[in-house]
PDB file of C-alpha atoms in Angstrom:
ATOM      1  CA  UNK A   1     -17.408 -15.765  11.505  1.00  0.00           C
ATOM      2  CA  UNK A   2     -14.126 -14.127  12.038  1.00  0.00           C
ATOM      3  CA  UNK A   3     -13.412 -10.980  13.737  1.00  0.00           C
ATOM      4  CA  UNK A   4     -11.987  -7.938  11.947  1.00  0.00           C
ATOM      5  CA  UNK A   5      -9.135  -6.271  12.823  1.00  0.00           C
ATOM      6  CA  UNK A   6      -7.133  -2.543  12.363  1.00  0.00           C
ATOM      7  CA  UNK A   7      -3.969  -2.791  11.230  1.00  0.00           C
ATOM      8  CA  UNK A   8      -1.577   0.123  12.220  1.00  0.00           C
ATOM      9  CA  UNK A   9       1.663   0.769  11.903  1.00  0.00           C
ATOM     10  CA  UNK A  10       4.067   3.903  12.860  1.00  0.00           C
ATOM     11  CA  UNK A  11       6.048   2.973   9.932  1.00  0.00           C
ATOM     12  CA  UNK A  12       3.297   4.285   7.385  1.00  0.00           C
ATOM     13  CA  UNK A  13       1.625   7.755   7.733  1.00  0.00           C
ATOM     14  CA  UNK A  14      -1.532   8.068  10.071  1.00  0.00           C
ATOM     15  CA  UNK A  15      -4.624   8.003   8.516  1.00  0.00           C
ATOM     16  CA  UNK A  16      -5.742  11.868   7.195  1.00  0.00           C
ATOM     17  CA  UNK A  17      -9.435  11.219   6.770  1.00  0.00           C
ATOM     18  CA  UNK A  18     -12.056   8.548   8.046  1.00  0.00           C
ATOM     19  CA  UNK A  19     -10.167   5.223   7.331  1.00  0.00           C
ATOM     20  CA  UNK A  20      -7.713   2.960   8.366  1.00  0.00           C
ATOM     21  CA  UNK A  21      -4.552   1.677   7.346  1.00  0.00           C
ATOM     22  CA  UNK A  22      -6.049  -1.703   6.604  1.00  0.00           C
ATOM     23  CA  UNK A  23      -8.555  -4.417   7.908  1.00  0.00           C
ATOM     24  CA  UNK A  24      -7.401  -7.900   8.302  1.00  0.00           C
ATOM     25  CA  UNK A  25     -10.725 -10.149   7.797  1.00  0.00           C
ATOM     26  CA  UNK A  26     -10.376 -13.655   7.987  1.00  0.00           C
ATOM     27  CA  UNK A  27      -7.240 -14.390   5.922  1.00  0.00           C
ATOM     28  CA  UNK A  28      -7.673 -11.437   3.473  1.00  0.00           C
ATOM     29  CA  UNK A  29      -5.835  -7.903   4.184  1.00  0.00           C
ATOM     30  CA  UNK A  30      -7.624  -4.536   2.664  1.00  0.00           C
ATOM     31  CA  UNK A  31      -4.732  -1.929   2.507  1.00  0.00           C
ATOM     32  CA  UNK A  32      -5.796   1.601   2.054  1.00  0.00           C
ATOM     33  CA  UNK A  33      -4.633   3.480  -0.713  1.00  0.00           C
ATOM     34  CA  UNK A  34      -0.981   4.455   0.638  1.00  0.00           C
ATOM     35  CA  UNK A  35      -0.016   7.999  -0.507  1.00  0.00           C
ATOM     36  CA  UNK A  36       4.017   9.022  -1.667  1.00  0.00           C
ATOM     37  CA  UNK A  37       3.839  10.489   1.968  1.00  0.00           C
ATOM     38  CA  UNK A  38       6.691  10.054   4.779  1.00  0.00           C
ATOM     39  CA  UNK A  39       5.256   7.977   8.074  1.00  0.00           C
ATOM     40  CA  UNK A  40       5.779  11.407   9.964  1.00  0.00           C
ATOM     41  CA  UNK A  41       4.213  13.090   7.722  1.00  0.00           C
ATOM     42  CA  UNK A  42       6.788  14.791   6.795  1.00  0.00           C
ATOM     43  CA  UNK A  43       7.016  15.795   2.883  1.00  0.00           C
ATOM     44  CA  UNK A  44       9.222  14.489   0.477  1.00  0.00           C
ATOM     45  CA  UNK A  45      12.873  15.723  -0.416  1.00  0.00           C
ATOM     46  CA  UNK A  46      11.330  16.307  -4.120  1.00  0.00           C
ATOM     47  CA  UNK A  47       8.287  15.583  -6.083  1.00  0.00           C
ATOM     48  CA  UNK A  48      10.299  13.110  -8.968  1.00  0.00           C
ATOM     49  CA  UNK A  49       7.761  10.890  -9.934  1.00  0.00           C
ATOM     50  CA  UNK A  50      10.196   7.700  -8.896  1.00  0.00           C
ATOM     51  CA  UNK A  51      10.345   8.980  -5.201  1.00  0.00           C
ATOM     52  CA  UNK A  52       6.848   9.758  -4.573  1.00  0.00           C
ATOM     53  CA  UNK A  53       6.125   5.523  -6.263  1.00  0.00           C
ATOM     54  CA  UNK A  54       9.117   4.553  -4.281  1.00  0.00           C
ATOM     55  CA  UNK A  55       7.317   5.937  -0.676  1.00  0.00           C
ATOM     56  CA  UNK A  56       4.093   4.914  -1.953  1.00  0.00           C
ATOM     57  CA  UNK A  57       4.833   1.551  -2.461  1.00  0.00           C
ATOM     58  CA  UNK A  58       6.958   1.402   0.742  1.00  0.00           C
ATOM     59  CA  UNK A  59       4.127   2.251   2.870  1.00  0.00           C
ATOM     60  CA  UNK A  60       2.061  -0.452   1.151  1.00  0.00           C
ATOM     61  CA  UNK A  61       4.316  -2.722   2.468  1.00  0.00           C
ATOM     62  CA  UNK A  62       4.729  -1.264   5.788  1.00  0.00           C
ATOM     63  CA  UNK A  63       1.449  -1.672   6.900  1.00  0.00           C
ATOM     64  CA  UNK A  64       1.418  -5.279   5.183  1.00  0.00           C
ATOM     65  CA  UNK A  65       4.135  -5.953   7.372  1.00  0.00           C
ATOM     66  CA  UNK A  66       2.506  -4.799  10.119  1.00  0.00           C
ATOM     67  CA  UNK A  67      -0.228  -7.492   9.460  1.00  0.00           C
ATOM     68  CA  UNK A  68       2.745 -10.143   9.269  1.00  0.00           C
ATOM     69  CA  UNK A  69       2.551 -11.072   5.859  1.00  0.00           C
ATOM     70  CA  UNK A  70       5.246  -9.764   2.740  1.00  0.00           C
ATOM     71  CA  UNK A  71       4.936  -9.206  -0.566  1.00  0.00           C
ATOM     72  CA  UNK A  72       4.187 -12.970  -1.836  1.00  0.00           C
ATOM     73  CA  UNK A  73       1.670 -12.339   0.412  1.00  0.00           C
ATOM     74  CA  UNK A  74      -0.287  -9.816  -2.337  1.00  0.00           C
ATOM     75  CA  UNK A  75      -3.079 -11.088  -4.358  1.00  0.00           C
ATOM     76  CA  UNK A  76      -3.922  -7.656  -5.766  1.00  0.00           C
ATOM     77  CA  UNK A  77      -2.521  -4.284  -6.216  1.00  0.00           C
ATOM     78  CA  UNK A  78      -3.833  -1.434  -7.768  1.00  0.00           C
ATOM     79  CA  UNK A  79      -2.709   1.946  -8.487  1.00  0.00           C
ATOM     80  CA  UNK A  80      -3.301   5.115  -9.496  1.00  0.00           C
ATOM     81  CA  UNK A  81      -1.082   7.240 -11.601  1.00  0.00           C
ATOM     82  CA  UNK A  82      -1.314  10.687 -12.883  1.00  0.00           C
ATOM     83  CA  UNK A  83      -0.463  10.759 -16.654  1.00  0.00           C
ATOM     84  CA  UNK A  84      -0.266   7.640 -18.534  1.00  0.00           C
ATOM     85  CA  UNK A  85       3.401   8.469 -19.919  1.00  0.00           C
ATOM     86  CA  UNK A  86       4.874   7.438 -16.333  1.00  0.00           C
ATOM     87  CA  UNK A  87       3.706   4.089 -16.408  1.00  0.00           C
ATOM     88  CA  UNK A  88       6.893   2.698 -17.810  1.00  0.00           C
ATOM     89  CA  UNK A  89       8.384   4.495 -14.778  1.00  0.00           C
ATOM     90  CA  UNK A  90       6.047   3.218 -12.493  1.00  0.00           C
ATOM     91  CA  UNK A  91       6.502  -0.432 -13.725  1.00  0.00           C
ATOM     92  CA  UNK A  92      10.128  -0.120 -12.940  1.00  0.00           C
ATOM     93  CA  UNK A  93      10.170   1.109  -9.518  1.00  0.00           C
ATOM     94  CA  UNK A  94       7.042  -1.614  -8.507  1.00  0.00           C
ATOM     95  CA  UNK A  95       8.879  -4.743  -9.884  1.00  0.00           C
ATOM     96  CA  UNK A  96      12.323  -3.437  -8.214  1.00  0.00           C
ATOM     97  CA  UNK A  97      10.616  -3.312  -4.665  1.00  0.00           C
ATOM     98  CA  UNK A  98       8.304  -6.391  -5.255  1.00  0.00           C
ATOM     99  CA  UNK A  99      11.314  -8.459  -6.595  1.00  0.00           C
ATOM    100  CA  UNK A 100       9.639 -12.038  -7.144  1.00  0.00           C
ATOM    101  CA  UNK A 101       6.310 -11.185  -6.163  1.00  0.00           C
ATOM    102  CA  UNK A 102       3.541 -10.794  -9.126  1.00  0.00           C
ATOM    103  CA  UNK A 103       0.478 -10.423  -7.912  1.00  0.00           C
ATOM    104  CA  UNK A 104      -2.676  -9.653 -10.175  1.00  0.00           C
ATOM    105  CA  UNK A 105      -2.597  -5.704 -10.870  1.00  0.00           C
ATOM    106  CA  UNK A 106      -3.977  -2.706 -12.348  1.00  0.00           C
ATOM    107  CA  UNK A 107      -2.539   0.521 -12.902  1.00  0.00           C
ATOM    108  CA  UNK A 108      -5.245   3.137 -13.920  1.00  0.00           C
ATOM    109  CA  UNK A 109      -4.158   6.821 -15.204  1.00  0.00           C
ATOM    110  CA  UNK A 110      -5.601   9.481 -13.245  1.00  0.00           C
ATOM    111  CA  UNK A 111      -5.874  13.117 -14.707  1.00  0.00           C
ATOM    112  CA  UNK A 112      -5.273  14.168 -11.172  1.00  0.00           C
ATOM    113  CA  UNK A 113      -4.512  12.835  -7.000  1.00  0.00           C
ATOM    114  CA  UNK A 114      -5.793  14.410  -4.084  1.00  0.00           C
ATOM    115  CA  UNK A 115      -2.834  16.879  -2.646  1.00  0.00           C
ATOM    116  CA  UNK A 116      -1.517  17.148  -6.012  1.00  0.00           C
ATOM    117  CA  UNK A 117       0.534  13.153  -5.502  1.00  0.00           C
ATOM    118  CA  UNK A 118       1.365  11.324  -8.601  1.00  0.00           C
ATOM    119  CA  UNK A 119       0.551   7.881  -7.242  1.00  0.00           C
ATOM    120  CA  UNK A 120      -1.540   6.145  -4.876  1.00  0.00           C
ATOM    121  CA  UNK A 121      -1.866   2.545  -4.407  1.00  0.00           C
ATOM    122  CA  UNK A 122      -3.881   0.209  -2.609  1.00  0.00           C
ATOM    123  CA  UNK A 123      -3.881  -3.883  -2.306  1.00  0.00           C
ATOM    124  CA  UNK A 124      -5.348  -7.056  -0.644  1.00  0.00           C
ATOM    125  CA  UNK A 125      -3.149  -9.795   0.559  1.00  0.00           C
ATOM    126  CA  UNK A 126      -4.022 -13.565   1.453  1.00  0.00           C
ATOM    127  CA  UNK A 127      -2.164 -14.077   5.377  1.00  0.00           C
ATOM    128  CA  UNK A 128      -1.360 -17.340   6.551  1.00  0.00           C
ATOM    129  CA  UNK A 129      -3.132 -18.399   9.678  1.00  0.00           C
ATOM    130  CA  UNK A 130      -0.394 -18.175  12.129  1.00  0.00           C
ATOM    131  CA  UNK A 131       0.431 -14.351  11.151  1.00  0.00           C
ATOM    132  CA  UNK A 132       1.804 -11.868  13.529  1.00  0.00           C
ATOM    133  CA  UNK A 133      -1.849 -10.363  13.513  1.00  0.00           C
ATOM    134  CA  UNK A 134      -4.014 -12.846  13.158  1.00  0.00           C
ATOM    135  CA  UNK A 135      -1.992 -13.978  16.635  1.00  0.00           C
ATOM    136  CA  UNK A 136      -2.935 -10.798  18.003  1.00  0.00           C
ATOM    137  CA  UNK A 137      -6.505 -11.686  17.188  1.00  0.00           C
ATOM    138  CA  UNK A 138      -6.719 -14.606  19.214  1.00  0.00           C
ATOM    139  CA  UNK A 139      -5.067 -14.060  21.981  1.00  0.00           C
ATOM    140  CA  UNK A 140      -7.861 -11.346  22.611  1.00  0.00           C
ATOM    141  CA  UNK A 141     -10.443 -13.280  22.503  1.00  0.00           C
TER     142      UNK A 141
END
């Protein structure tokens, strides 16, 4: 059986509750649902509906990153969206960061997000063996 392991990376925010970024086990990466939120916490320039999916999505990919893999990587994505009229919006701004990558998704209108956020999104990714991480892994053991 293969160990789990925390992924963490400065260059998405800190966890605010009781989770983690993500969990690598075995060859499949659980990202948290990422929040529109600056990795220092900091809050957004503006609340635009592009920018918060924009930071959203870029902290998704941080912490994937962080695990060594990219977006080909992604097997699933799904996110949450308050009002059903931005999806166009949101479509544009994920396939202009993703570029080639498709993975399997779901986008699911939300009346509301915690914090009053207009997106959250979350994903699994299949990593290679030889990943950054999954290096990590075994040179602990």
């Amino acid at each position: 059986m293969s160990a789990v392991v925390t992924i963490y990376t400065d260059l998405a925010p800190r966890p605010a509750g009781h989770y983690v970024q993500a969990k690598l086990a075995g060859e499949h990466l659980h990202i948290s649902g990422q929040l529109p939120i600056r990795p220092d916490g900091a809050p957004l320039p503006d609340d635009e509906f592009e920018t918060q999916a924009g930071q959203a999505i870029e902290n998704m990919l941080a912490v994937l990153e962080a695990a060594g893999g990219s977006p080909a990587n992604l097997v699933r994505v799904t996110a949450y969206i308050v009002g059903v009229s931005n999806w166009p919006r949101f479509n544009q701004v994920y396939a202009a960061r993703l570029g080639e990558a498709r993975p399997a998704r779901t986008v699911v209108p939300v009346p509301e997000l915690h914090y009053g956020y207009l997106v959250e999104i979350d994903a699994i990714a299949v990593l290679a063996r030889d990943a950054p991480a999954r290096q990590a892994e075994n040179s602990s053991d």
